[in-house]
Amino acid sequence: MADYLLGIDLGGTNIKIGCFDKELNLIGKTSVPTGSEMSPEAIVEKFYATSNDLLSDNGLVLDDVCSVGVGVPGIIDVNTGVIMACPNLPLFRNVPLKDMVSARMGKPAIIENDANAACWAEYVNGAGKEVNHMIMLTLGTGIGGGIICDGRLIHGPTGGAAELGHMIIELDGRPCGCGQKGCVEAYASASSTAARAAEAVEGSAESSLAAALKENGEITCKDVFDHADNGDKLAKEIIEGSCRALGLICVQLANITDPQTIVFAGGMIAAGDAFLDQIKHYYAQYIGGLYQKGSLEICFATLGEDAGIIGAAALGLTAVNN
Amino acid sequence: MADYLLGIDLGGTNIKIGCFDKELNLIGKTSVPTGSEMSPEAIVEKFYATSNDLLSDNGLVLDDVCSVGVGVPGIIDVNTGVIMACPNLPLFRNVPLKDMVSARMGKPAIIENDANAACWAEYVNGAGKEVNHMIMLTLGTGIGGGIICDGRLIHGPTGGAAELGHMIIELDGRPCGCGQKGCVEAYASASSTAARAAEAVEGSAESSLAAALKENGEITCKDVFDHADNGDKLAKEIIEGSCRALGLICVQLANITDPQTIVFAGGMIAAGDAFLDQIKHYYAQYIGGLYQKGSLEICFATLGEDAGIIGAAALGLTAVNN
């Protein structure tokens, strides 16, 4: 019986593969390095070989697998399963990955943007398990996202939806890597939070972070949170700025797709409840009263780093049912 | 043969009813006054009597009608067809209008928010006819909206989606009737555009609008456009501010649901192509380059005031097919 699912998270550095039963219980997982210079054919071959190893380690064979889902850090035409572009894997341009994976593995396959796959994981098996309308924002180097309306991922015609990090919070504000100015990603991502702190310290604002910068040559986002915890005023203001930006984004999203839950994920959520409470505080401050959107739940993701493989596996199953 | 559709647009001042064939060609339409004090039962009775008159005037009877759609200016649970609240019709609170209409008319019925109904009309038969992903913004006293993703209206769990006028463009900015501050509606709706002009003139900014204010006791949105056309500097700046706000909103929406087309509707579009071009100018300025969203079409609605009845009629047909 083909009762198992493979979920693959293709990253610029590693390929993670997980094997799950149909209730999304993890049977086993593995990780192998990717090379950014690898051809699509070589990567699909690596999917095949690594999956077989993983299955074999868990007493299974490919015949036990009913579907394969793959999350990819790029722009995907979900209807055709073609990767249009993938910044960290430059050889993936107009690559029909779905057909290639399906042919090599001999299984129905689905290809999805990695942020959407992680969002889907939280939706089916994590923080959004009880709702039908959810948005996830992943706070890392950038800010990625996924939007689920009435149980469906929103893709747009060309996979360009849910670029939530590029919502503008300040006209003509901080420049963003995307070419826009004032994107929320330029203020409230982990790296932008750290960058704003470093700029303030270099601009000679008084802060205990100055010593950290001198000692380590850089300030990390974790430094900013740690120094804020220890009472540093500048660090607190920087964190507050990030929370204000994220609270504002929640207001915009509440007014656009009206989610029941907004889930924050990524490294920054390690900062814990004080961080979450501050985002909620600004949401409550900005949302006003009339539209009764006070019932929106804002929370942290629960699946951690496995979200990518869980979501890919869960989406793979939808390829079987179509 | 039941080959005709009824579309009803329930407003605070008038009830408009249109009869259409299944290709959405208008057979006939009529309008009767609403009273805000009217009970739901009385209004449904008025739907029934007025529809019968309209049909009879066009040589038809109720047996020729296959479905009834109703657009309502309120918050609706689309799954149940219950009106939760309706600011201009205070007696409509938790009213099962769908069941009431269906029972009285003896037809499948559907109830939809009026802004969504107008958006649906442009989608099926107007400016969005050729696309699957569309957003409409109606610029009137306020700014209403509708969002269509992959051929479906986005409602949210409680009909609270597409409150596009309440996207915040300026933190702690101009107060909005909704309780928030800095909503786009507080800057770029027809009445806010006029209000910003009046405030500037009262604040003694130099402008030919001062004479209009003195003569008429008020400045209308049309005055602002007319004086801008005649070269008044302040009027031009006020219009530019509205266009900047609307261009920014287009950027936010492009990054969230990635529509193919954003359609502007409402009284303000009478200002014509110069107004549209200025919105497009700010969109192009703010969108940046990387995400290739330059292909977004920004245009005006084509159906005018009949959009409400056309959309209601078209949605009614979906009640038959379900």
PDB file of N, CA, C and O in Angstrom, chain A residues 235-299:
ATOM      1  N   ALA A 235      18.120  49.679  22.073  1.00  0.00           N
ATOM      2  CA  ALA A 235      17.693  48.350  21.615  1.00  0.00           C
ATOM      3  C   ALA A 235      16.181  48.203  21.744  1.00  0.00           C
ATOM      4  O   ALA A 235      15.510  47.683  20.835  1.00  0.00           O
ATOM      5  N   LYS A 236      15.644  48.703  22.858  1.00  0.00           N
ATOM      6  CA  LYS A 236      14.190  48.647  23.053  1.00  0.00           C
ATOM      7  C   LYS A 236      13.455  49.427  21.967  1.00  0.00           C
ATOM      8  O   LYS A 236      12.425  48.986  21.455  1.00  0.00           O
ATOM      9  N   GLU A 237      13.979  50.598  21.625  1.00  0.00           N
ATOM     10  CA  GLU A 237      13.326  51.424  20.604  1.00  0.00           C
ATOM     11  C   GLU A 237      13.370  50.744  19.233  1.00  0.00           C
ATOM     12  O   GLU A 237      12.415  50.833  18.456  1.00  0.00           O
ATOM     13  N   ILE A 238      14.496  50.106  18.947  1.00  0.00           N
ATOM     14  CA  ILE A 238      14.618  49.412  17.653  1.00  0.00           C
ATOM     15  C   ILE A 238      13.593  48.277  17.563  1.00  0.00           C
ATOM     16  O   ILE A 238      12.891  48.131  16.550  1.00  0.00           O
ATOM     17  N   ILE A 239      13.489  47.476  18.630  1.00  0.00           N
ATOM     18  CA  ILE A 239      12.508  46.378  18.653  1.00  0.00           C
ATOM     19  C   ILE A 239      11.093  46.940  18.539  1.00  0.00           C
ATOM     20  O   ILE A 239      10.248  46.407  17.808  1.00  0.00           O
ATOM     21  N   GLU A 240      10.867  48.028  19.250  1.00  0.00           N
ATOM     22  CA  GLU A 240       9.543  48.647  19.203  1.00  0.00           C
ATOM     23  C   GLU A 240       9.200  49.066  17.773  1.00  0.00           C
ATOM     24  O   GLU A 240       8.062  48.898  17.327  1.00  0.00           O
ATOM     25  N   GLY A 241      10.179  49.590  17.054  1.00  0.00           N
ATOM     26  CA  GLY A 241       9.962  49.983  15.658  1.00  0.00           C
ATOM     27  C   GLY A 241       9.571  48.784  14.801  1.00  0.00           C
ATOM     28  O   GLY A 241       8.672  48.867  13.955  1.00  0.00           O
ATOM     29  N   SER A 242      10.229  47.653  15.026  1.00  0.00           N
ATOM     30  CA  SER A 242       9.888  46.444  14.267  1.00  0.00           C
ATOM     31  C   SER A 242       8.474  45.983  14.607  1.00  0.00           C
ATOM     32  O   SER A 242       7.705  45.600  13.716  1.00  0.00           O
ATOM     33  N   CYS A 243       8.140  46.016  15.884  1.00  0.00           N
ATOM     34  CA  CYS A 243       6.801  45.567  16.303  1.00  0.00           C
ATOM     35  C   CYS A 243       5.718  46.496  15.771  1.00  0.00           C
ATOM     36  O   CYS A 243       4.642  46.045  15.375  1.00  0.00           O
ATOM     37  N   ARG A 244       6.018  47.791  15.746  1.00  0.00           N
ATOM     38  CA  ARG A 244       5.055  48.753  15.210  1.00  0.00           C
ATOM     39  C   ARG A 244       4.799  48.443  13.734  1.00  0.00           C
ATOM     40  O   ARG A 244       3.651  48.396  13.284  1.00  0.00           O
ATOM     41  N   ALA A 245       5.863  48.188  12.991  1.00  0.00           N
ATOM     42  CA  ALA A 245       5.732  47.876  11.563  1.00  0.00           C
ATOM     43  C   ALA A 245       4.923  46.593  11.367  1.00  0.00           C
ATOM     44  O   ALA A 245       4.051  46.519  10.490  1.00  0.00           O
ATOM     45  N   LEU A 246       5.183  45.591  12.188  1.00  0.00           N
ATOM     46  CA  LEU A 246       4.481  44.310  12.035  1.00  0.00           C
ATOM     47  C   LEU A 246       3.022  44.427  12.466  1.00  0.00           C
ATOM     48  O   LEU A 246       2.130  43.822  11.854  1.00  0.00           O
ATOM     49  N   GLY A 247       2.752  45.216  13.492  1.00  0.00           N
ATOM     50  CA  GLY A 247       1.370  45.454  13.915  1.00  0.00           C
ATOM     51  C   GLY A 247       0.583  46.157  12.816  1.00  0.00           C
ATOM     52  O   GLY A 247      -0.573  45.811  12.530  1.00  0.00           O
ATOM     53  N   LEU A 248       1.241  47.128  12.178  1.00  0.00           N
ATOM     54  CA  LEU A 248       0.601  47.853  11.075  1.00  0.00           C
ATOM     55  C   LEU A 248       0.282  46.917   9.910  1.00  0.00           C
ATOM     56  O   LEU A 248      -0.810  46.975   9.321  1.00  0.00           O
ATOM     57  N   ILE A 249       1.220  46.039   9.592  1.00  0.00           N
ATOM     58  CA  ILE A 249       0.995  45.080   8.505  1.00  0.00           C
ATOM     59  C   ILE A 249      -0.200  44.169   8.822  1.00  0.00           C
ATOM     60  O   ILE A 249      -1.001  43.835   7.939  1.00  0.00           O
ATOM     61  N   CYS A 250      -0.332  43.785  10.081  1.00  0.00           N
ATOM     62  CA  CYS A 250      -1.490  42.967  10.481  1.00  0.00           C
ATOM     63  C   CYS A 250      -2.796  43.726  10.237  1.00  0.00           C
ATOM     64  O   CYS A 250      -3.791  43.137   9.809  1.00  0.00           O
ATOM     65  N   VAL A 251      -2.801  45.031  10.509  1.00  0.00           N
ATOM     66  CA  VAL A 251      -3.998  45.844  10.252  1.00  0.00           C
ATOM     67  C   VAL A 251      -4.326  45.840   8.759  1.00  0.00           C
ATOM     68  O   VAL A 251      -5.476  45.618   8.356  1.00  0.00           O
ATOM     69  N   GLN A 252      -3.296  46.053   7.930  1.00  0.00           N
ATOM     70  CA  GLN A 252      -3.534  46.072   6.474  1.00  0.00           C
ATOM     71  C   GLN A 252      -4.122  44.732   6.031  1.00  0.00           C
ATOM     72  O   GLN A 252      -5.107  44.683   5.281  1.00  0.00           O
ATOM     73  N   LEU A 253      -3.533  43.646   6.496  1.00  0.00           N
ATOM     74  CA  LEU A 253      -3.982  42.320   6.068  1.00  0.00           C
ATOM     75  C   LEU A 253      -5.384  42.015   6.587  1.00  0.00           C
ATOM     76  O   LEU A 253      -6.192  41.406   5.888  1.00  0.00           O
ATOM     77  N   ALA A 254      -5.677  42.456   7.810  1.00  0.00           N
ATOM     78  CA  ALA A 254      -7.022  42.251   8.365  1.00  0.00           C
ATOM     79  C   ALA A 254      -8.054  42.949   7.482  1.00  0.00           C
ATOM     80  O   ALA A 254      -9.143  42.425   7.250  1.00  0.00           O
ATOM     81  N   ASN A 255      -7.703  44.117   6.964  1.00  0.00           N
ATOM     82  CA  ASN A 255      -8.641  44.861   6.124  1.00  0.00           C
ATOM     83  C   ASN A 255      -8.699  44.334   4.688  1.00  0.00           C
ATOM     84  O   ASN A 255      -9.615  44.674   3.948  1.00  0.00           O
ATOM     85  N   ILE A 256      -7.732  43.526   4.292  1.00  0.00           N
ATOM     86  CA  ILE A 256      -7.739  43.038   2.911  1.00  0.00           C
ATOM     87  C   ILE A 256      -8.351  41.639   2.808  1.00  0.00           C
ATOM     88  O   ILE A 256      -9.342  41.451   2.119  1.00  0.00           O
ATOM     89  N   THR A 257      -7.765  40.647   3.493  1.00  0.00           N
ATOM     90  CA  THR A 257      -8.348  39.298   3.338  1.00  0.00           C
ATOM     91  C   THR A 257      -9.065  38.818   4.600  1.00  0.00           C
ATOM     92  O   THR A 257      -9.638  37.736   4.594  1.00  0.00           O
ATOM     93  N   ASP A 258      -9.004  39.588   5.697  1.00  0.00           N
ATOM     94  CA  ASP A 258      -9.734  39.256   6.918  1.00  0.00           C
ATOM     95  C   ASP A 258      -9.410  37.843   7.431  1.00  0.00           C
ATOM     96  O   ASP A 258     -10.311  37.009   7.589  1.00  0.00           O
ATOM     97  N   PRO A 259      -8.133  37.557   7.696  1.00  0.00           N
ATOM     98  CA  PRO A 259      -7.794  36.227   8.213  1.00  0.00           C
ATOM     99  C   PRO A 259      -8.295  36.046   9.651  1.00  0.00           C
ATOM    100  O   PRO A 259      -8.492  37.031  10.363  1.00  0.00           O
ATOM    101  N   GLN A 260      -8.499  34.783  10.044  1.00  0.00           N
ATOM    102  CA  GLN A 260      -8.822  34.513  11.446  1.00  0.00           C
ATOM    103  C   GLN A 260      -7.547  34.510  12.283  1.00  0.00           C
ATOM    104  O   GLN A 260      -7.567  34.829  13.467  1.00  0.00           O
ATOM    105  N   THR A 261      -6.440  34.108  11.650  1.00  0.00           N
ATOM    106  CA  THR A 261      -5.168  33.975  12.359  1.00  0.00           C
ATOM    107  C   THR A 261      -4.040  34.521  11.495  1.00  0.00           C
ATOM    108  O   THR A 261      -3.985  34.229  10.305  1.00  0.00           O
ATOM    109  N   ILE A 262      -3.159  35.313  12.098  1.00  0.00           N
ATOM    110  CA  ILE A 262      -1.896  35.676  11.455  1.00  0.00           C
ATOM    111  C   ILE A 262      -0.778  35.024  12.258  1.00  0.00           C
ATOM    112  O   ILE A 262      -0.685  35.212  13.473  1.00  0.00           O
ATOM    113  N   VAL A 263       0.021  34.228  11.579  1.00  0.00           N
ATOM    114  CA  VAL A 263       1.064  33.430  12.223  1.00  0.00           C
ATOM    115  C   VAL A 263       2.428  34.021  11.865  1.00  0.00           C
ATOM    116  O   VAL A 263       2.731  34.197  10.684  1.00  0.00           O
ATOM    117  N   PHE A 264       3.242  34.305  12.864  1.00  0.00           N
ATOM    118  CA  PHE A 264       4.619  34.726  12.617  1.00  0.00           C
ATOM    119  C   PHE A 264       5.553  33.540  12.788  1.00  0.00           C
ATOM    120  O   PHE A 264       5.408  32.757  13.733  1.00  0.00           O
ATOM    121  N   ALA A 265       6.491  33.407  11.865  1.00  0.00           N
ATOM    122  CA  ALA A 265       7.456  32.301  11.900  1.00  0.00           C
ATOM    123  C   ALA A 265       8.853  32.867  11.669  1.00  0.00           C
ATOM    124  O   ALA A 265       9.029  34.076  11.492  1.00  0.00           O
ATOM    125  N   GLY A 266       9.848  31.993  11.683  1.00  0.00           N
ATOM    126  CA  GLY A 266      11.222  32.411  11.401  1.00  0.00           C
ATOM    127  C   GLY A 266      12.013  32.649  12.683  1.00  0.00           C
ATOM    128  O   GLY A 266      11.470  32.631  13.793  1.00  0.00           O
ATOM    129  N   GLY A 267      13.303  32.887  12.496  1.00  0.00           N
ATOM    130  CA  GLY A 267      14.226  32.988  13.621  1.00  0.00           C
ATOM    131  C   GLY A 267      13.825  33.985  14.692  1.00  0.00           C
ATOM    132  O   GLY A 267      14.022  33.749  15.888  1.00  0.00           O
ATOM    133  N   MET A 268      13.224  35.094  14.279  1.00  0.00           N
ATOM    134  CA  MET A 268      12.908  36.154  15.242  1.00  0.00           C
ATOM    135  C   MET A 268      11.921  35.736  16.319  1.00  0.00           C
ATOM    136  O   MET A 268      11.869  36.356  17.385  1.00  0.00           O
ATOM    137  N   ILE A 269      11.113  34.694  16.055  1.00  0.00           N
ATOM    138  CA  ILE A 269      10.096  34.353  17.055  1.00  0.00           C
ATOM    139  C   ILE A 269      10.721  33.719  18.292  1.00  0.00           C
ATOM    140  O   ILE A 269      10.063  33.598  19.327  1.00  0.00           O
ATOM    141  N   ALA A 270      12.010  33.387  18.207  1.00  0.00           N
ATOM    142  CA  ALA A 270      12.725  32.922  19.406  1.00  0.00           C
ATOM    143  C   ALA A 270      12.717  33.988  20.499  1.00  0.00           C
ATOM    144  O   ALA A 270      12.905  33.689  21.676  1.00  0.00           O
ATOM    145  N   ALA A 271      12.463  35.238  20.119  1.00  0.00           N
ATOM    146  CA  ALA A 271      12.426  36.326  21.108  1.00  0.00           C
ATOM    147  C   ALA A 271      11.278  36.162  22.101  1.00  0.00           C
ATOM    148  O   ALA A 271      11.280  36.770  23.167  1.00  0.00           O
ATOM    149  N   GLY A 272      10.296  35.338  21.731  1.00  0.00           N
ATOM    150  CA  GLY A 272       9.285  34.959  22.719  1.00  0.00           C
ATOM    151  C   GLY A 272       8.116  35.908  22.890  1.00  0.00           C
ATOM    152  O   GLY A 272       7.911  36.836  22.095  1.00  0.00           O
ATOM    153  N   ASP A 273       7.369  35.676  23.973  1.00  0.00           N
ATOM    154  CA  ASP A 273       6.064  36.303  24.161  1.00  0.00           C
ATOM    155  C   ASP A 273       6.098  37.822  24.241  1.00  0.00           C
ATOM    156  O   ASP A 273       5.141  38.492  23.827  1.00  0.00           O
ATOM    157  N   ALA A 274       7.182  38.383  24.788  1.00  0.00           N
ATOM    158  CA  ALA A 274       7.236  39.843  24.908  1.00  0.00           C
ATOM    159  C   ALA A 274       7.186  40.472  23.517  1.00  0.00           C
ATOM    160  O   ALA A 274       6.528  41.501  23.297  1.00  0.00           O
ATOM    161  N   PHE A 275       7.868  39.828  22.575  1.00  0.00           N
ATOM    162  CA  PHE A 275       7.868  40.282  21.177  1.00  0.00           C
ATOM    163  C   PHE A 275       6.464  40.187  20.590  1.00  0.00           C
ATOM    164  O   PHE A 275       5.932  41.149  20.012  1.00  0.00           O
ATOM    165  N   LEU A 276       5.837  39.029  20.778  1.00  0.00           N
ATOM    166  CA  LEU A 276       4.480  38.813  20.262  1.00  0.00           C
ATOM    167  C   LEU A 276       3.496  39.815  20.871  1.00  0.00           C
ATOM    168  O   LEU A 276       2.661  40.400  20.163  1.00  0.00           O
ATOM    169  N   ASP A 277       3.612  40.014  22.186  1.00  0.00           N
ATOM    170  CA  ASP A 277       2.684  40.930  22.865  1.00  0.00           C
ATOM    171  C   ASP A 277       2.805  42.354  22.318  1.00  0.00           C
ATOM    172  O   ASP A 277       1.814  43.078  22.218  1.00  0.00           O
ATOM    173  N   GLN A 278       4.027  42.724  21.964  1.00  0.00           N
ATOM    174  CA  GLN A 278       4.230  44.082  21.463  1.00  0.00           C
ATOM    175  C   GLN A 278       3.620  44.241  20.051  1.00  0.00           C
ATOM    176  O   GLN A 278       3.058  45.283  19.725  1.00  0.00           O
ATOM    177  N   ILE A 279       3.719  43.200  19.227  1.00  0.00           N
ATOM    178  CA  ILE A 279       3.054  43.244  17.907  1.00  0.00           C
ATOM    179  C   ILE A 279       1.540  43.381  18.113  1.00  0.00           C
ATOM    180  O   ILE A 279       0.877  44.205  17.477  1.00  0.00           O
ATOM    181  N   LYS A 280       1.009  42.571  19.036  1.00  0.00           N
ATOM    182  CA  LYS A 280      -0.435  42.622  19.320  1.00  0.00           C
ATOM    183  C   LYS A 280      -0.855  44.001  19.826  1.00  0.00           C
ATOM    184  O   LYS A 280      -1.924  44.499  19.492  1.00  0.00           O
ATOM    185  N   HIS A 281       0.000  44.588  20.656  1.00  0.00           N
ATOM    186  CA  HIS A 281      -0.277  45.920  21.198  1.00  0.00           C
ATOM    187  C   HIS A 281      -0.464  46.930  20.064  1.00  0.00           C
ATOM    188  O   HIS A 281      -1.424  47.711  20.066  1.00  0.00           O
ATOM    189  N   TYR A 282       0.450  46.912  19.088  1.00  0.00           N
ATOM    190  CA  TYR A 282       0.342  47.879  17.993  1.00  0.00           C
ATOM    191  C   TYR A 282      -0.827  47.543  17.077  1.00  0.00           C
ATOM    192  O   TYR A 282      -1.485  48.440  16.543  1.00  0.00           O
ATOM    193  N   TYR A 283      -1.098  46.259  16.880  1.00  0.00           N
ATOM    194  CA  TYR A 283      -2.288  45.896  16.099  1.00  0.00           C
ATOM    195  C   TYR A 283      -3.535  46.514  16.749  1.00  0.00           C
ATOM    196  O   TYR A 283      -4.346  47.154  16.086  1.00  0.00           O
ATOM    197  N   ALA A 284      -3.669  46.292  18.041  1.00  0.00           N
ATOM    198  CA  ALA A 284      -4.854  46.796  18.760  1.00  0.00           C
ATOM    199  C   ALA A 284      -4.920  48.323  18.687  1.00  0.00           C
ATOM    200  O   ALA A 284      -5.997  48.907  18.555  1.00  0.00           O
ATOM    201  N   GLN A 285      -3.752  48.962  18.742  1.00  0.00           N
ATOM    202  CA  GLN A 285      -3.730  50.425  18.692  1.00  0.00           C
ATOM    203  C   GLN A 285      -4.188  50.947  17.334  1.00  0.00           C
ATOM    204  O   GLN A 285      -4.909  51.934  17.249  1.00  0.00           O
ATOM    205  N   TYR A 286      -3.772  50.267  16.254  1.00  0.00           N
ATOM    206  CA  TYR A 286      -4.035  50.800  14.918  1.00  0.00           C
ATOM    207  C   TYR A 286      -5.346  50.325  14.298  1.00  0.00           C
ATOM    208  O   TYR A 286      -5.823  50.929  13.349  1.00  0.00           O
ATOM    209  N   ILE A 287      -5.901  49.220  14.765  1.00  0.00           N
ATOM    210  CA  ILE A 287      -7.055  48.645  14.054  1.00  0.00           C
ATOM    211  C   ILE A 287      -8.327  49.455  14.266  1.00  0.00           C
ATOM    212  O   ILE A 287      -9.272  49.349  13.480  1.00  0.00           O
ATOM    213  N   GLY A 288      -8.406  50.304  15.257  1.00  0.00           N
ATOM    214  CA  GLY A 288      -9.641  51.043  15.497  1.00  0.00           C
ATOM    215  C   GLY A 288     -10.701  50.111  16.041  1.00  0.00           C
ATOM    216  O   GLY A 288     -10.417  48.954  16.380  1.00  0.00           O
ATOM    217  N   GLY A 289     -11.931  50.614  16.104  1.00  0.00           N
ATOM    218  CA  GLY A 289     -12.939  49.822  16.783  1.00  0.00           C
ATOM    219  C   GLY A 289     -14.059  49.306  15.918  1.00  0.00           C
ATOM    220  O   GLY A 289     -14.578  48.218  16.106  1.00  0.00           O
ATOM    221  N   LEU A 290     -14.421  50.062  14.862  1.00  0.00           N
ATOM    222  CA  LEU A 290     -15.689  49.827  14.204  1.00  0.00           C
ATOM    223  C   LEU A 290     -15.810  48.468  13.535  1.00  0.00           C
ATOM    224  O   LEU A 290     -16.879  47.874  13.484  1.00  0.00           O
ATOM    225  N   TYR A 291     -14.702  47.952  12.996  1.00  0.00           N
ATOM    226  CA  TYR A 291     -14.840  46.792  12.131  1.00  0.00           C
ATOM    227  C   TYR A 291     -14.738  45.461  12.853  1.00  0.00           C
ATOM    228  O   TYR A 291     -14.714  44.415  12.234  1.00  0.00           O
ATOM    229  N   GLN A 292     -14.705  45.535  14.174  1.00  0.00           N
ATOM    230  CA  GLN A 292     -14.767  44.316  14.982  1.00  0.00           C
ATOM    231  C   GLN A 292     -13.771  43.271  14.540  1.00  0.00           C
ATOM    232  O   GLN A 292     -14.084  42.094  14.429  1.00  0.00           O
ATOM    233  N   LYS A 293     -12.556  43.731  14.253  1.00  0.00           N
ATOM    234  CA  LYS A 293     -11.513  42.780  13.867  1.00  0.00           C
ATOM    235  C   LYS A 293     -10.647  42.436  15.066  1.00  0.00           C
ATOM    236  O   LYS A 293      -9.559  41.903  14.937  1.00  0.00           O
ATOM    237  N   GLY A 294     -11.160  42.757  16.249  1.00  0.00           N
ATOM    238  CA  GLY A 294     -10.431  42.462  17.477  1.00  0.00           C
ATOM    239  C   GLY A 294     -10.279  40.975  17.695  1.00  0.00           C
ATOM    240  O   GLY A 294      -9.433  40.528  18.474  1.00  0.00           O
ATOM    241  N   SER A 295     -11.096  40.178  16.995  1.00  0.00           N
ATOM    242  CA  SER A 295     -11.042  38.731  17.207  1.00  0.00           C
ATOM    243  C   SER A 295      -9.894  38.071  16.450  1.00  0.00           C
ATOM    244  O   SER A 295      -9.654  36.876  16.598  1.00  0.00           O
ATOM    245  N   LEU A 296      -9.159  38.821  15.631  1.00  0.00           N
ATOM    246  CA  LEU A 296      -8.007  38.261  14.928  1.00  0.00           C
ATOM    247  C   LEU A 296      -7.008  37.691  15.936  1.00  0.00           C
ATOM    248  O   LEU A 296      -6.637  38.370  16.889  1.00  0.00           O
ATOM    249  N   GLU A 297      -6.589  36.460  15.718  1.00  0.00           N
ATOM    250  CA  GLU A 297      -5.559  35.885  16.571  1.00  0.00           C
ATOM    251  C   GLU A 297      -4.192  36.112  15.925  1.00  0.00           C
ATOM    252  O   GLU A 297      -3.999  35.789  14.753  1.00  0.00           O
ATOM    253  N   ILE A 298      -3.265  36.659  16.677  1.00  0.00           N
ATOM    254  CA  ILE A 298      -1.890  36.811  16.204  1.00  0.00           C
ATOM    255  C   ILE A 298      -1.036  35.884  17.059  1.00  0.00           C
ATOM    256  O   ILE A 298      -1.082  35.953  18.287  1.00  0.00           O
ATOM    257  N   CYS A 299      -0.307  34.980  16.426  1.00  0.00           N
ATOM    258  CA  CYS A 299       0.431  33.983  17.211  1.00  0.00           C
ATOM    259  C   CYS A 299       1.712  33.557  16.496  1.00  0.00           C
ATOM    260  O   CYS A 299       1.986  34.002  15.377  1.00  0.00           O
TER     261      CYS A 299
END
